[in-house]
Backbone as a printed PyTorch tensor [residue, N CA C, xyz], in Angstrom:
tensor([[[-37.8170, -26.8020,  -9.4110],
         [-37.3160, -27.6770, -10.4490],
         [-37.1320, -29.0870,  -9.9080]],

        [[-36.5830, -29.4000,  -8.7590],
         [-36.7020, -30.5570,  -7.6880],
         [-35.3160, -31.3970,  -8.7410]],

        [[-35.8440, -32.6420,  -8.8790],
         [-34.9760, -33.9310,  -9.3530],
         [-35.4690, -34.0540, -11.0340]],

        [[-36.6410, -33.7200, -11.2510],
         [-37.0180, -34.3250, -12.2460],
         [-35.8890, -33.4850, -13.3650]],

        [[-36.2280, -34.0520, -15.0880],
         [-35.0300, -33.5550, -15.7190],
         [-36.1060, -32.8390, -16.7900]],

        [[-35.0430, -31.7700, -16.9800],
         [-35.5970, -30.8880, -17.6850],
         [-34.6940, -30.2810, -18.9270]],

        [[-35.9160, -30.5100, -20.0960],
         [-35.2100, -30.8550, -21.4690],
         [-35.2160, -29.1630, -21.9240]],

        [[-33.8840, -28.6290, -22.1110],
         [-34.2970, -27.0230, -22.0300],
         [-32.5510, -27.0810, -23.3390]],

        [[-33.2730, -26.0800, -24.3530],
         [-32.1900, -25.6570, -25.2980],
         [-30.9190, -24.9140, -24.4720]],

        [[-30.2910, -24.6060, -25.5370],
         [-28.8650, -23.9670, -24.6310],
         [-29.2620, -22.5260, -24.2490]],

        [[-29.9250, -21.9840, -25.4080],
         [-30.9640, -20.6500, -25.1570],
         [-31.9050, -20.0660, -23.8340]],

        [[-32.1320, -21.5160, -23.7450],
         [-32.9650, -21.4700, -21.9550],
         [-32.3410, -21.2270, -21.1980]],

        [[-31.3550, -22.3230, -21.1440],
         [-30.6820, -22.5820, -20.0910],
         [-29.5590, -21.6500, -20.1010]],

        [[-29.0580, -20.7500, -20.6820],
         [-28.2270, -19.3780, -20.5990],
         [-28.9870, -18.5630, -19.6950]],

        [[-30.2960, -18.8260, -20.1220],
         [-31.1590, -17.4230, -19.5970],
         [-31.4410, -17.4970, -17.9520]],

        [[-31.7640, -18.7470, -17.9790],
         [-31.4440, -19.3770, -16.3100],
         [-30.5850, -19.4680, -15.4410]],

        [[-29.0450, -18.9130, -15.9010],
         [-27.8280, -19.4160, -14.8880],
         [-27.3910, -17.7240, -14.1680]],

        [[-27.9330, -16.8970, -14.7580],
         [-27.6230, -15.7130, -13.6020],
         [-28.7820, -16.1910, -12.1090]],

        [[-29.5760, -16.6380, -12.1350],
         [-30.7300, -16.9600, -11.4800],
         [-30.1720, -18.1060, -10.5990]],

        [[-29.9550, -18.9750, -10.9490],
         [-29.6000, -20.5430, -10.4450],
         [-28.0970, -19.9720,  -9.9040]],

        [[-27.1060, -18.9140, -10.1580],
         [-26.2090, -18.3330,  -9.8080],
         [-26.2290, -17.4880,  -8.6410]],

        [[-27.5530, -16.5240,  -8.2580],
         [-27.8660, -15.5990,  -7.5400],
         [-28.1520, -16.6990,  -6.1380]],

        [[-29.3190, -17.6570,  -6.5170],
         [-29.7310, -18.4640,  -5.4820],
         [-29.0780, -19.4080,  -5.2400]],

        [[-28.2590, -19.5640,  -5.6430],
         [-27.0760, -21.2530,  -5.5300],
         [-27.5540, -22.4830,  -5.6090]],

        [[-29.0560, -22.3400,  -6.8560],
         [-29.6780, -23.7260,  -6.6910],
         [-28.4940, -24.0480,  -8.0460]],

        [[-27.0650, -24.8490,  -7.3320],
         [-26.2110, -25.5570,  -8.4290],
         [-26.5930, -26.7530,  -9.0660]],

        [[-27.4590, -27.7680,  -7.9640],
         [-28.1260, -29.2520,  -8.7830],
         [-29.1860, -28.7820,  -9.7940]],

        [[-30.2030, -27.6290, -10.1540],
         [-30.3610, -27.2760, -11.3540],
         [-30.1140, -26.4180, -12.1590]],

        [[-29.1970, -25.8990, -11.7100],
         [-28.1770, -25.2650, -12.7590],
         [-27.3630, -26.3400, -13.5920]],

        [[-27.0460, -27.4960, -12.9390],
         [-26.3510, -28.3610, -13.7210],
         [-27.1530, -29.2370, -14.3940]],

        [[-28.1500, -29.6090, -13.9790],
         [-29.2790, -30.4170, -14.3630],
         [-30.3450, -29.4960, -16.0960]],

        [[-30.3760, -28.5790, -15.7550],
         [-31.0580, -27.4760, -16.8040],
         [-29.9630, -27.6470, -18.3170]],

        [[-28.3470, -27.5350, -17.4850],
         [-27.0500, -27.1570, -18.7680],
         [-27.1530, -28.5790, -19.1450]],

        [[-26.7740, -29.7950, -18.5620],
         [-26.9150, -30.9170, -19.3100],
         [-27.2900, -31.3270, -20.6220]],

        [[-28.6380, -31.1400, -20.7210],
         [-29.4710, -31.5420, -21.9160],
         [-29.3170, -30.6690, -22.7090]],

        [[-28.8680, -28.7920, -22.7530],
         [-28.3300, -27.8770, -23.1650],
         [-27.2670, -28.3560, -23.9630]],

        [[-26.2820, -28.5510, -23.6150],
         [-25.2050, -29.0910, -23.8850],
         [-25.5590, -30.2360, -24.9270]],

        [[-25.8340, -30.9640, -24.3190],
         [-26.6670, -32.1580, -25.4800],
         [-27.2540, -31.6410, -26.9930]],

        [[-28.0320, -30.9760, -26.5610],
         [-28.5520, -29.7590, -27.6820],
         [-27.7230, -29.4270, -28.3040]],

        [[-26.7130, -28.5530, -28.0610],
         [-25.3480, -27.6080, -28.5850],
         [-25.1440, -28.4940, -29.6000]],

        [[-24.3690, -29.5900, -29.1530],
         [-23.4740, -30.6250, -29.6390],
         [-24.4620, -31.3550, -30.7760]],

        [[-25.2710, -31.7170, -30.6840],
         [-26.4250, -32.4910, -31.8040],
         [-26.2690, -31.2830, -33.3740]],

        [[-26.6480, -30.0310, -33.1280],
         [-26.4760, -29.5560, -34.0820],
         [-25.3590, -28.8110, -34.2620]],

        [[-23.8930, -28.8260, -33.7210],
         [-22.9630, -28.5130, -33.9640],
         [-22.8050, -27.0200, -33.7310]],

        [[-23.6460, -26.8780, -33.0230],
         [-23.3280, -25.4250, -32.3950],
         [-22.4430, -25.1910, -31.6340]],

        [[-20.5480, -24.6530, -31.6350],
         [-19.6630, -24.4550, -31.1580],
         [-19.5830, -23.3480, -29.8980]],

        [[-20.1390, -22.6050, -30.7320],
         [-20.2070, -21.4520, -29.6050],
         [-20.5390, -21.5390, -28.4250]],

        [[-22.4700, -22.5880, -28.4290],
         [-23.2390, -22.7300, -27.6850],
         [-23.1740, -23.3650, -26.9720]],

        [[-21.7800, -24.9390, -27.4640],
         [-21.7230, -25.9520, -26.5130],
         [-20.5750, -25.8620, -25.4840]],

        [[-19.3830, -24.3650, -26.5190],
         [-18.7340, -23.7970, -25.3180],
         [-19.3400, -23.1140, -24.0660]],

        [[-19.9530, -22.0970, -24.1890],
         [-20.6280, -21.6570, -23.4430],
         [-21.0820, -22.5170, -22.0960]],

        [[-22.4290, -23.7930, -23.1280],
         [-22.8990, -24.1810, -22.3140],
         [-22.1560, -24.4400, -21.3860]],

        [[-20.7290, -25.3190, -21.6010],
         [-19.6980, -26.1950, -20.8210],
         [-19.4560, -25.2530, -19.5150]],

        [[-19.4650, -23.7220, -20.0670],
         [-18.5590, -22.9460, -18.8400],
         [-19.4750, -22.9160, -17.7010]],

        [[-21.1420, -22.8720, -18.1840],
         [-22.1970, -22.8340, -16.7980],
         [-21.7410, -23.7320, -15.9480]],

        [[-22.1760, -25.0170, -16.2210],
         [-22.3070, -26.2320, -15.1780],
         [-21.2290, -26.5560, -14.6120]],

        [[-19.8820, -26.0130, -15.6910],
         [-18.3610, -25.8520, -14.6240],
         [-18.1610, -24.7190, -13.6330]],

        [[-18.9180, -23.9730, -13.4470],
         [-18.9780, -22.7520, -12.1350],
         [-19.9970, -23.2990, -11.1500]],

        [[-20.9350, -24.0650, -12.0430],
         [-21.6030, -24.8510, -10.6030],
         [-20.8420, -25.9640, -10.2100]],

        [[-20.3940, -26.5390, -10.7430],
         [-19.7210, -27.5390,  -9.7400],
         [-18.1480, -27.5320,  -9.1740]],

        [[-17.7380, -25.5270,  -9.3400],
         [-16.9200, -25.1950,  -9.0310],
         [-17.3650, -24.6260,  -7.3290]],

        [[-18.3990, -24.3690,  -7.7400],
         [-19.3610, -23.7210,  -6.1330],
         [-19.6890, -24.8550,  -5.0900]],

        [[-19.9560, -25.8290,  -5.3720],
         [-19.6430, -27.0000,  -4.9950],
         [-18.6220, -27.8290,  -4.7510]],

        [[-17.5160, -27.6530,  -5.7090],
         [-16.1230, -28.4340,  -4.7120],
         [-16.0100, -29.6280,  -5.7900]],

        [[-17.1650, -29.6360,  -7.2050],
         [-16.9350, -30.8490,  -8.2680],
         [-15.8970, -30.4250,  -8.4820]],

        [[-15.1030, -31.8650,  -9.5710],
         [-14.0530, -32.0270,  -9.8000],
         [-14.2840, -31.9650, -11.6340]],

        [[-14.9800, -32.0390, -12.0640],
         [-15.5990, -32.0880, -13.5750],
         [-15.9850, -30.5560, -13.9730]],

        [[-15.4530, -29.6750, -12.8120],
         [-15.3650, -28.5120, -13.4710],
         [-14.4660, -28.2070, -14.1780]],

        [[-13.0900, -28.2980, -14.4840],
         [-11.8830, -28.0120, -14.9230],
         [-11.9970, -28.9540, -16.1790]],

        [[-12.5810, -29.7890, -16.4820],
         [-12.4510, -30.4800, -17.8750],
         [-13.8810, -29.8240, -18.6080]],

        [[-14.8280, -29.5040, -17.8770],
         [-15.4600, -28.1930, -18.5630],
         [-15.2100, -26.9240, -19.0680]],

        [[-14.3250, -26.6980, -18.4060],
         [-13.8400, -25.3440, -18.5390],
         [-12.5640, -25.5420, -19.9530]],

        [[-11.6180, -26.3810, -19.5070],
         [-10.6200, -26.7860, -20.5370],
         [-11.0800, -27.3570, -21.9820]],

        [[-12.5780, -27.7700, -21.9700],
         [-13.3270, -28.5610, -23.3180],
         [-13.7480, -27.0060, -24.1400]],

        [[-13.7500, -26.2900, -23.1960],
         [-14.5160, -25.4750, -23.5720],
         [-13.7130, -24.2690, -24.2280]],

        [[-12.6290, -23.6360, -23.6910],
         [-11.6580, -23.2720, -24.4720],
         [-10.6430, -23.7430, -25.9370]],

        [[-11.0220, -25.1900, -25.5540],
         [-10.0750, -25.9690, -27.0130],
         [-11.2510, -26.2530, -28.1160]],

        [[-12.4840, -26.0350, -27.2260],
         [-13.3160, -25.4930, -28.7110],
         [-13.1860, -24.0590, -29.3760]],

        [[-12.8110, -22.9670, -28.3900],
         [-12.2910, -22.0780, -28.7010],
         [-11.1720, -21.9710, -29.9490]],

        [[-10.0680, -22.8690, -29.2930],
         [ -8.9210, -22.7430, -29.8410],
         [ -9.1300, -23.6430, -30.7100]],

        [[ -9.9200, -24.2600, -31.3140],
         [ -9.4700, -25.5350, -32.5550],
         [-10.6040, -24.3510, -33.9560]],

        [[-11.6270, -23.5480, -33.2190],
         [-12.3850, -22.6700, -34.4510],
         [-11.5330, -21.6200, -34.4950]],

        [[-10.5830, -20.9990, -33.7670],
         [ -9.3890, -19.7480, -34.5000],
         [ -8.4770, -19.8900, -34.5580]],

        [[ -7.3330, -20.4890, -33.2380],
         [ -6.2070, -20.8400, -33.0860],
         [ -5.7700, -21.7040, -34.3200]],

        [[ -6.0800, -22.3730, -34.1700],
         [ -5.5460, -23.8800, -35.3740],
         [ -5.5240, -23.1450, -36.7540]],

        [[ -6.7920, -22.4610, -37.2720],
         [ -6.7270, -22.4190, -38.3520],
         [ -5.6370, -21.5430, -39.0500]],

        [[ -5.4800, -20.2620, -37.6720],
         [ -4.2660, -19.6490, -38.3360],
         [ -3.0530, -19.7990, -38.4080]],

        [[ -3.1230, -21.2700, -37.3510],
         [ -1.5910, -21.4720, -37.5060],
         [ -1.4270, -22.8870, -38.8610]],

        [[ -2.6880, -22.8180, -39.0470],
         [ -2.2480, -23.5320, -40.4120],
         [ -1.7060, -23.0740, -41.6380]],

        [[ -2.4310, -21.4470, -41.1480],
         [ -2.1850, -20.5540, -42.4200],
         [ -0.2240, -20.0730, -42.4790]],

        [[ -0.5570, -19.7990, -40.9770],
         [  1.1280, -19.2320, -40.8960],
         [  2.1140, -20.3330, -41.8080]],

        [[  1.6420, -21.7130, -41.3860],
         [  2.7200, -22.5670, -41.8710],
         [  2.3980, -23.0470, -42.9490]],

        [[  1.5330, -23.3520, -43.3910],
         [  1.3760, -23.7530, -45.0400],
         [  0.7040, -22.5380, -46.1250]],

        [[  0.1480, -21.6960, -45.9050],
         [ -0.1140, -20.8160, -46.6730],
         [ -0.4250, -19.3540, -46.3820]],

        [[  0.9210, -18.9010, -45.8890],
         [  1.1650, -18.0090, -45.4590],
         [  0.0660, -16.6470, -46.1460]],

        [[  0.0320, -16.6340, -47.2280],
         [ -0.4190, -15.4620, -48.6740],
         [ -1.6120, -15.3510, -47.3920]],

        [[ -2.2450, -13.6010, -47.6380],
         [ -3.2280, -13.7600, -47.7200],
         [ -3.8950, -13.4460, -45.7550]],

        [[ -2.3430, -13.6970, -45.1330],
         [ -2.7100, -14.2850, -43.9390],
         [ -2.7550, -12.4370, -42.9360]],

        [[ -3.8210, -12.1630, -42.8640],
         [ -3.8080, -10.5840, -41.9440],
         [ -4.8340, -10.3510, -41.0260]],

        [[ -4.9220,  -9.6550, -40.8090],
         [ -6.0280,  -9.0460, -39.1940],
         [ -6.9210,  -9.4390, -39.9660]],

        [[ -7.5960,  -9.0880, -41.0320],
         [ -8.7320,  -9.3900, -41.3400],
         [ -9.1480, -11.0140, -41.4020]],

        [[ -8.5760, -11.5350, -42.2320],
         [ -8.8490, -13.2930, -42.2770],
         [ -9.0410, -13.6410, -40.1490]],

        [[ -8.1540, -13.5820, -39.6650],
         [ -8.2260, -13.4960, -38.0230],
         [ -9.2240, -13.0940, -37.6850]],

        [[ -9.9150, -11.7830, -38.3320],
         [-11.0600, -11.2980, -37.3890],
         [-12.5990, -11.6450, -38.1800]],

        [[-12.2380, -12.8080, -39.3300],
         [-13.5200, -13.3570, -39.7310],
         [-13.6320, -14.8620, -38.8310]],

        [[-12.6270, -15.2170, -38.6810],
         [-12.8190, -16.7490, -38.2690],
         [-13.3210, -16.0220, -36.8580]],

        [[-12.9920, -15.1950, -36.2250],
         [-13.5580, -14.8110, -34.4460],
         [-15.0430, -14.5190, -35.1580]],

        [[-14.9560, -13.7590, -35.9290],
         [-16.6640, -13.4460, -36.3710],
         [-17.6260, -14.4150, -36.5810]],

        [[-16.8740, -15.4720, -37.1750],
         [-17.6010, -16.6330, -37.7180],
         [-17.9570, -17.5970, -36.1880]],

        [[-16.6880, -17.5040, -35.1630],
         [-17.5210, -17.8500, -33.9040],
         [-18.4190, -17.6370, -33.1860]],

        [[-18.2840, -16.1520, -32.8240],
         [-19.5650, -15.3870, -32.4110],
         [-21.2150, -15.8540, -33.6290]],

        [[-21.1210, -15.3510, -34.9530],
         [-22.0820, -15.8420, -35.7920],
         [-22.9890, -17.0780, -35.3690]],

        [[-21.6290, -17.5360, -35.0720],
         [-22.4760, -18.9810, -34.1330],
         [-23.5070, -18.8660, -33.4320]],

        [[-23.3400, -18.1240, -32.6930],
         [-24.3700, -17.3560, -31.6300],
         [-25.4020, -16.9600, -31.6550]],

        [[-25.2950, -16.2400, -33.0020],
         [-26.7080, -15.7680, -33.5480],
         [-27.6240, -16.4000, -34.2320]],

        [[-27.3910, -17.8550, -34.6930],
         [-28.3080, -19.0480, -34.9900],
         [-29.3970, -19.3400, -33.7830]]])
């Protein structure tokens, strides 16, 4: 893969990080998630741009980067702003209505993400 940059969906570049993980090539493991990430985010894919975030933060956790932990933390409060938030909007303004099920569509509706 060397230096040059390589324009790869988040789809690719998932499929690449057990690999780039096994061999510890971390400069394209991070280099591959980049434009991934880029991807995610253009079409609002939540799931995908969490995800992506968590790769390139274990590579530059293997490395000693410091931009791993705001990967990792971006990447959970995308978590928490598609389930967390919404139910605590429900708890406090519209309680009705509010049960395991509504909870286990908004997690569904994250994952769903996934399957785009």
């Amino acid at each position: 893969m060397g230096s040059e940059s390589v324009d790869l969906g988040p789809a690719s570049a998932h499929a690449l990080w057990r690999y780039l993980l096994i061999t510890r090539r971390t400069g394209d493991w991070i280099t591959t998630h980049e434009p991934a990430l880029d991807a995610a985010r253009a079409v609002g894919d939540v799931l995908a741009e969490a995800e992506t975030l968590t790769n390139p933060a274990t590579a530059r956790m293997l490395t000693g980067g410091g931009v791993a932990l705001l990967h990792l933390t971006q990447a959970l409060e995308l978590s928490l702003d598609r389930v967390v938030a919404p139910v605590m909007y429900r708890v406090l303004f519209r309680p009705d209505g509010l049960d395991t099920a509504y909870a286990r569509e908004l997690a569904a509706g994250l994952v769903r993400s996934a399957d785009r």
